[in-house]
mmCIF file of C-alpha atoms in Angstrom:
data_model
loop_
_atom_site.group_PDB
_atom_site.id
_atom_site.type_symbol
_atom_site.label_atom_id
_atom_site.label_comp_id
_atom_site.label_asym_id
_atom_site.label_seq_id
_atom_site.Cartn_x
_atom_site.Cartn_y
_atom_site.Cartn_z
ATOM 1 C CA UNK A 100 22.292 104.841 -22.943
ATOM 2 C CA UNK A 101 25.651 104.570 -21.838
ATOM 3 C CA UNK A 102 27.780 101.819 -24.265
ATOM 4 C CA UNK A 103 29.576 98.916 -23.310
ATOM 5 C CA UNK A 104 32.232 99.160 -20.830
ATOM 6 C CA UNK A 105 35.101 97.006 -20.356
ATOM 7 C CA UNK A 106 38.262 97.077 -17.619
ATOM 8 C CA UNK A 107 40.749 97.482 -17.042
ATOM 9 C CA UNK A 108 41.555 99.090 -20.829
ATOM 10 C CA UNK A 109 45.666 98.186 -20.672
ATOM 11 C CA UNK A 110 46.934 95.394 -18.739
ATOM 12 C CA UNK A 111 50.460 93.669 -18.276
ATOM 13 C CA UNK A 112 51.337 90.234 -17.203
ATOM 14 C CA UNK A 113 53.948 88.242 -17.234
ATOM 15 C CA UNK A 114 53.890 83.768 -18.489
ATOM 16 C CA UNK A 115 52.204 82.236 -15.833
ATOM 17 C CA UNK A 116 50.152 84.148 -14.193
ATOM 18 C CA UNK A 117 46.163 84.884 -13.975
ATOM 19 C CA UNK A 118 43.841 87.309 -15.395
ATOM 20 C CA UNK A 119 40.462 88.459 -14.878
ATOM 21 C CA UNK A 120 38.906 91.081 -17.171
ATOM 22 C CA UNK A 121 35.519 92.766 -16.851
ATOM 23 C CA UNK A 122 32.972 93.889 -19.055
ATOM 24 C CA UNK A 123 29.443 95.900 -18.106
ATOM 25 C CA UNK A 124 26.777 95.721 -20.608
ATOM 26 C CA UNK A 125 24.391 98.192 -22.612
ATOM 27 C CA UNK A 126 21.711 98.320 -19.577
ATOM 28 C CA UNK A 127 18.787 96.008 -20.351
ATOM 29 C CA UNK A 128 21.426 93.676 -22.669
ATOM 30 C CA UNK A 129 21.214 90.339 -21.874
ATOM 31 C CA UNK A 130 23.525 88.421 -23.827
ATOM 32 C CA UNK A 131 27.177 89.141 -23.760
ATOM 33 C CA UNK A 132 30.008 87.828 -26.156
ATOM 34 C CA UNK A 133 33.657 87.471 -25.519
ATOM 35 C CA UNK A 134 36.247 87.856 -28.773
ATOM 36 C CA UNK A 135 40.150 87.886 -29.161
ATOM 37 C CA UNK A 136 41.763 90.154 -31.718
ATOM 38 C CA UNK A 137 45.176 90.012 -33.124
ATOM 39 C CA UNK A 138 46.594 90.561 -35.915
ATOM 40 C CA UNK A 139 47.233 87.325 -37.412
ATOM 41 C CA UNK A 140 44.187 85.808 -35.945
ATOM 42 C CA UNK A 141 42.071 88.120 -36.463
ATOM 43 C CA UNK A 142 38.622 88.617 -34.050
ATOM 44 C CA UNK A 143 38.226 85.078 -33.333
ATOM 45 C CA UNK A 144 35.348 83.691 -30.504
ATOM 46 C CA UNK A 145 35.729 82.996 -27.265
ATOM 47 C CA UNK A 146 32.547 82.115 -25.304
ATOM 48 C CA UNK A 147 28.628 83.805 -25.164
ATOM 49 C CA UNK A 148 26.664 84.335 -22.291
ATOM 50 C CA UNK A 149 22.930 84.979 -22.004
ATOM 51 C CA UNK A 150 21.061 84.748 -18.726
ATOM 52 C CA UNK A 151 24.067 83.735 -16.263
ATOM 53 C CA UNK A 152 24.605 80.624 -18.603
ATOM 54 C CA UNK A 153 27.060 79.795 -21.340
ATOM 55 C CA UNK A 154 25.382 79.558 -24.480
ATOM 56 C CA UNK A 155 27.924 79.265 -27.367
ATOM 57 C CA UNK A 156 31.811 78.395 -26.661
ATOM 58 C CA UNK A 157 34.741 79.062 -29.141
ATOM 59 C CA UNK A 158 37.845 76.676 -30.004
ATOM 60 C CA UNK A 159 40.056 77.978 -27.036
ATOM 61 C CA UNK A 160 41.773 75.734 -24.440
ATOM 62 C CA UNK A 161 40.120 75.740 -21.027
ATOM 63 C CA UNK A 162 42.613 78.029 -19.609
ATOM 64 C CA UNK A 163 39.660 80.579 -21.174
ATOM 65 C CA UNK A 164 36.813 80.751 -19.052
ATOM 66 C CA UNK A 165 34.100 83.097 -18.394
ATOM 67 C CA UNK A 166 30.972 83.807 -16.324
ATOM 68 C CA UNK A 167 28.056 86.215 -16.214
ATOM 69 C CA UNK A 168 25.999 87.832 -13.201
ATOM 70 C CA UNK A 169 22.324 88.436 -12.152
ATOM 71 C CA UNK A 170 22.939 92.027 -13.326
ATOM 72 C CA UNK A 171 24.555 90.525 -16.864
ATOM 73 C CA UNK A 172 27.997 92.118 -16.246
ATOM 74 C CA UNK A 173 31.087 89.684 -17.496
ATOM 75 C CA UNK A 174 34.143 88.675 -16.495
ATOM 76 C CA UNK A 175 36.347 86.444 -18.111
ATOM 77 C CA UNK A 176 39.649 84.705 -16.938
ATOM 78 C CA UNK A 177 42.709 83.415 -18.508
ATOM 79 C CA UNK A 178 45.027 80.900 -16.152
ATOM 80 C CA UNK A 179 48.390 80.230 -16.399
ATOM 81 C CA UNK A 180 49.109 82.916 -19.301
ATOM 82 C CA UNK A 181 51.180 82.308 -22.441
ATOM 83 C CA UNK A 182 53.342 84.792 -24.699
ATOM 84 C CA UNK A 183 50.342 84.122 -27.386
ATOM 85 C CA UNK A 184 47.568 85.556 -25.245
ATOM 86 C CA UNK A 185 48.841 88.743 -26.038
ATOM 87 C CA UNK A 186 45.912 90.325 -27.778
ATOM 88 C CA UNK A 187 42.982 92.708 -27.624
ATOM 89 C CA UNK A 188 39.672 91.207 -25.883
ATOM 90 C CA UNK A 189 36.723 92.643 -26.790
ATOM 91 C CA UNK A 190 33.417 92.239 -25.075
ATOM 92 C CA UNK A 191 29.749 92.746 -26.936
ATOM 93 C CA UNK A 192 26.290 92.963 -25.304
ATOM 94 C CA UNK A 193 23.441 92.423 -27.703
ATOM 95 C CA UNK A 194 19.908 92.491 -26.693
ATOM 96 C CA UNK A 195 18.646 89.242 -27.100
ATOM 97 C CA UNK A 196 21.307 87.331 -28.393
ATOM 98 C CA UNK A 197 20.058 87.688 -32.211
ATOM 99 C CA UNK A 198 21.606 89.952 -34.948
ATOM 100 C CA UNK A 199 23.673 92.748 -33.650
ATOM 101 C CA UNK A 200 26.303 93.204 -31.461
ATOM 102 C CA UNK A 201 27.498 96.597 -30.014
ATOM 103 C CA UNK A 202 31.324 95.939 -28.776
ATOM 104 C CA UNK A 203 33.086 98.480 -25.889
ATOM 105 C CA UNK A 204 36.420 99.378 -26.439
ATOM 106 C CA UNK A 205 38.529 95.940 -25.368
ATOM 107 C CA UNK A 206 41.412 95.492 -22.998
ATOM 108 C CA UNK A 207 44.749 95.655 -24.383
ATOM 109 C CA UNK A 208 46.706 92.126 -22.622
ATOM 110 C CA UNK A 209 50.256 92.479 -22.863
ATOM 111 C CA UNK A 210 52.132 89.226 -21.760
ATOM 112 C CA UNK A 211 56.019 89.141 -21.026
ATOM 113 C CA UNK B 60 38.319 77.366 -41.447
ATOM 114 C CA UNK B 61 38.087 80.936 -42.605
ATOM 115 C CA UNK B 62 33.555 80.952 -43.248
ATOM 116 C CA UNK B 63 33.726 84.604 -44.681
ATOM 117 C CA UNK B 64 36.837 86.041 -46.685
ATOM 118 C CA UNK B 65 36.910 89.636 -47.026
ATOM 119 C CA UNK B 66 38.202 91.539 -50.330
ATOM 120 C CA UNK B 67 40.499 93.789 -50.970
ATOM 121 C CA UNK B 68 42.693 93.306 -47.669
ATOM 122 C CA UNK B 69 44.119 96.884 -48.024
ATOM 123 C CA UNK B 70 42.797 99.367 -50.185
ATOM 124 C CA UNK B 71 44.444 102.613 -50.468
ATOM 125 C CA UNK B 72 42.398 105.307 -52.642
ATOM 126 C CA UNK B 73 41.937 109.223 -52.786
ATOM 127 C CA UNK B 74 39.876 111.461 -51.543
ATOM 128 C CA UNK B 75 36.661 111.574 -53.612
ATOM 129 C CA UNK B 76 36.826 108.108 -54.988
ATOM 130 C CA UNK B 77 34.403 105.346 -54.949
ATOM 131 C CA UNK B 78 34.976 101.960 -53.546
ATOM 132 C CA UNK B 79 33.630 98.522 -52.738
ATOM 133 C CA UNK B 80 34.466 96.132 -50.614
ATOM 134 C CA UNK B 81 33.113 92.042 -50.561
ATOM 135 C CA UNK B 82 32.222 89.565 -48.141
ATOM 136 C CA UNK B 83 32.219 86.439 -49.485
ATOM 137 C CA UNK B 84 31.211 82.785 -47.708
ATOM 138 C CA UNK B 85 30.056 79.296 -48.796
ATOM 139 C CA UNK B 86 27.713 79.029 -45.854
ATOM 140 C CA UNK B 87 24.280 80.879 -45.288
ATOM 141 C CA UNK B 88 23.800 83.449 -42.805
ATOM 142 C CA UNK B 89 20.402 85.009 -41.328
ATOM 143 C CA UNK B 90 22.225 88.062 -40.746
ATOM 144 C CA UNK B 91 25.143 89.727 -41.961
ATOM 145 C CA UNK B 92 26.756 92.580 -40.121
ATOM 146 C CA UNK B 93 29.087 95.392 -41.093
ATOM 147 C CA UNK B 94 31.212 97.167 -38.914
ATOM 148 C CA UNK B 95 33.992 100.174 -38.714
ATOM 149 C CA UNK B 96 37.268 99.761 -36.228
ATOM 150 C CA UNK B 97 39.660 101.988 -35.308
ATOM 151 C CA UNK B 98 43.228 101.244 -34.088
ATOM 152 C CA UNK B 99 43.163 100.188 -30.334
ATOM 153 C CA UNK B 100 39.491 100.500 -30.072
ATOM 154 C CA UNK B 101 36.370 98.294 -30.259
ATOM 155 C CA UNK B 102 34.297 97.671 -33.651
ATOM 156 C CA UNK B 103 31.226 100.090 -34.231
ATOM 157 C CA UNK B 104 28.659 98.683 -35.885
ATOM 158 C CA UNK B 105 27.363 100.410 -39.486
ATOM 159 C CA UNK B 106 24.764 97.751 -40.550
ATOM 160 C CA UNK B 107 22.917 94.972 -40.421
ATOM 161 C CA UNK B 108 21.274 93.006 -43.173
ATOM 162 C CA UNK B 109 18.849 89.851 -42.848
ATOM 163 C CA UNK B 110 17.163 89.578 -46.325
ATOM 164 C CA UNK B 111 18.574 88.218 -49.393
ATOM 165 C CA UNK B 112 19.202 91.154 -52.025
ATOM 166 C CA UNK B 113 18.381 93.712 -49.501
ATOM 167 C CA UNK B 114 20.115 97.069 -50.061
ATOM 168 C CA UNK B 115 20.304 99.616 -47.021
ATOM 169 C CA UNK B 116 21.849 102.750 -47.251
ATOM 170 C CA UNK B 117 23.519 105.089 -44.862
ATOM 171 C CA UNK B 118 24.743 108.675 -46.010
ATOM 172 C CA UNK B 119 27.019 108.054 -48.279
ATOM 173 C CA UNK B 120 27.671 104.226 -47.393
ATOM 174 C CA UNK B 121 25.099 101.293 -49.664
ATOM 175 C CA UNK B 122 25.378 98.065 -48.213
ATOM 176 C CA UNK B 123 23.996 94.813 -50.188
ATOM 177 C CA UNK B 124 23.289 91.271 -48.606
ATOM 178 C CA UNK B 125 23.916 88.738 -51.838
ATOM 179 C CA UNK B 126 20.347 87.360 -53.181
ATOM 180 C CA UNK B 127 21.513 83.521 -51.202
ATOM 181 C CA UNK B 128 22.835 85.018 -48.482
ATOM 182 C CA UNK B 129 25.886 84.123 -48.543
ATOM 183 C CA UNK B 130 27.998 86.840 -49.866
ATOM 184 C CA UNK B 131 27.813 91.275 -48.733
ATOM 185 C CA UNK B 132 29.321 94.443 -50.269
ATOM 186 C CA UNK B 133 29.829 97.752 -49.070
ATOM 187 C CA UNK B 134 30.313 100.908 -51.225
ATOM 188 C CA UNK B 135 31.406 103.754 -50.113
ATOM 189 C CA UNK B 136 30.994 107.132 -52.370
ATOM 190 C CA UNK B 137 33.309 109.975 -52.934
ATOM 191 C CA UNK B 138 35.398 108.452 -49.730
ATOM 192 C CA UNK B 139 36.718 110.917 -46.945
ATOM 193 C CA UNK B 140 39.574 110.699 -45.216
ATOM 194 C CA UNK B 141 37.448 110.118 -42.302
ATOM 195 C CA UNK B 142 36.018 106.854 -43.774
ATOM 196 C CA UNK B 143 39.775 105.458 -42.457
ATOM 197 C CA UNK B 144 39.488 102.177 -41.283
ATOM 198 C CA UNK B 145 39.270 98.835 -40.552
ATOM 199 C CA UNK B 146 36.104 97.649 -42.099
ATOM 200 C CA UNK B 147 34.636 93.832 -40.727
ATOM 201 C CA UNK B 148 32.024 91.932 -41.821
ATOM 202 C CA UNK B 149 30.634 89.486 -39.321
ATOM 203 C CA UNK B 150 27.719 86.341 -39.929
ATOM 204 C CA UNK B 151 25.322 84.949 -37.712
ATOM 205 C CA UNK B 152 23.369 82.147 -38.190
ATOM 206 C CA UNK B 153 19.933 80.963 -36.621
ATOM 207 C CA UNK B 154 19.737 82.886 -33.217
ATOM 208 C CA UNK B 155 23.644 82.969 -32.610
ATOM 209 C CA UNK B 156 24.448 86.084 -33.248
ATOM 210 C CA UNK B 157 25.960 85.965 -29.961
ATOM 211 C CA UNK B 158 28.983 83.803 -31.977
ATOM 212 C CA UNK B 159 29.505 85.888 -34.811
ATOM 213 C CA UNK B 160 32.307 84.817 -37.575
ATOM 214 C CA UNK B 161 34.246 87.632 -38.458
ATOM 215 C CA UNK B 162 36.235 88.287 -41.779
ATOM 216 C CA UNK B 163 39.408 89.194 -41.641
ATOM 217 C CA UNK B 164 38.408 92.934 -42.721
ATOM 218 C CA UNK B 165 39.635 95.343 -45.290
ATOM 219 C CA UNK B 166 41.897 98.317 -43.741
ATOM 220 C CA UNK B 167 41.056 101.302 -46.209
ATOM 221 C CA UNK B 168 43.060 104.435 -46.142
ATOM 222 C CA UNK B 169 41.869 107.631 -47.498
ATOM 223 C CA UNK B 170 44.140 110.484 -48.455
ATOM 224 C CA UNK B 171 42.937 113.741 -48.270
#
């Protein structure tokens, strides 16, 4: 089975604008999780979906949203972006939303 | 609020030696997993444990989940340098694994 996927891998932005990022699950995954990494932070959570719907949410402003498809790829968007959103964002599919999580390889978000 | 603190942060240790790292928490978790990160890439995932004092083992890596569930260690024996990494422990509780708390991981570094 192919792993998770996630694009774009690097991506630069300057304050203000928008970004979408998109992550493709382990085929027959249902539930997909959305984390930011850096290094002072650490891998903190950002939202989980499961079925097209928003199960679980993490302490991040709105400007953070997300949504899933029929086919339970991800995409997640950040508005109006900030010097601090510079992280890594890491996706994880899981197959029914319990125990484990397999994570692709993130998008590096660079913001000037 | 930090749920699971992670010990040693860095660990820095020879080829051939043993370690262990902890996972420590006040809360209970139905599962606890482990996982391996490389710079710029996603977490892989080594383990998962979901009964108190169960031991797994894998090669040359012995994982433990605390007798309460609350607490983990991983030891690693006679350490290679390819055992280089960031290592994460992550808790889920109920059904969410979906919103997994990380720790704040241990980056181990083995010289050859």
């Amino acid at each position: 089975k192919a792993g998770v996927t996630q694009t774009p891998r690097y991506l630069i932005k300057t304050r203000g604008q928008q970004v979408t990022l998109s992550c493709s699950p382990i085929s027959g995954h249902r539930s997909v999780s959305w984390y930011q990494q850096t290094p002072g932070q650490g891998l903190q959570f950002l939202f989980e979906y499961f079925s097209e719907t928003q199960r679980n949410k993490g302490n991040f402003p709105g400007r953070f949203s997300g949504r899933q498809f029929s086919n339970s790829r991800s995409e997640m968007n950040v508005s109006t972006l900030e010097l601090g959103d510079s992280a890594l964002y890491l996706c994880a599919s899981g197959p029914n939303a319990y125990n484990e999580q397999f994570f692709g390889p993130g998008t590096r978000l660079t913001v000037l | 609020t930090q749920l699971l603190e992670q010990s040693p942060q860095f660990l820095s240790i020879q080829e051939g030696e043993n370690l262990t790292v902890y996972c420590n928490s006040s809360s209970v978790f139905s599962s606890l997993q482990w996982y391996r990160q490389e710079p710029g890439e996603g977490p892989v995932l080594l383990v998962t444990v979901v009964t108190g004092g169960e031991v797994k083992k894998l090669k040359r890596l012995t994982f433990q989940f605390g007798d309460a569930r609350k607490d983990s260690s991983l030891h690693i024996t006679a350490a290679q340098p390819g055992d280089t990494g960031l290592y994460l422990c992550a808790g889920a509780r109920g059904t969410n694994a979906g919103k997994s708390t990380f720790g704040d991981g241990t980056t181990l570094t083995v010289k050859p």
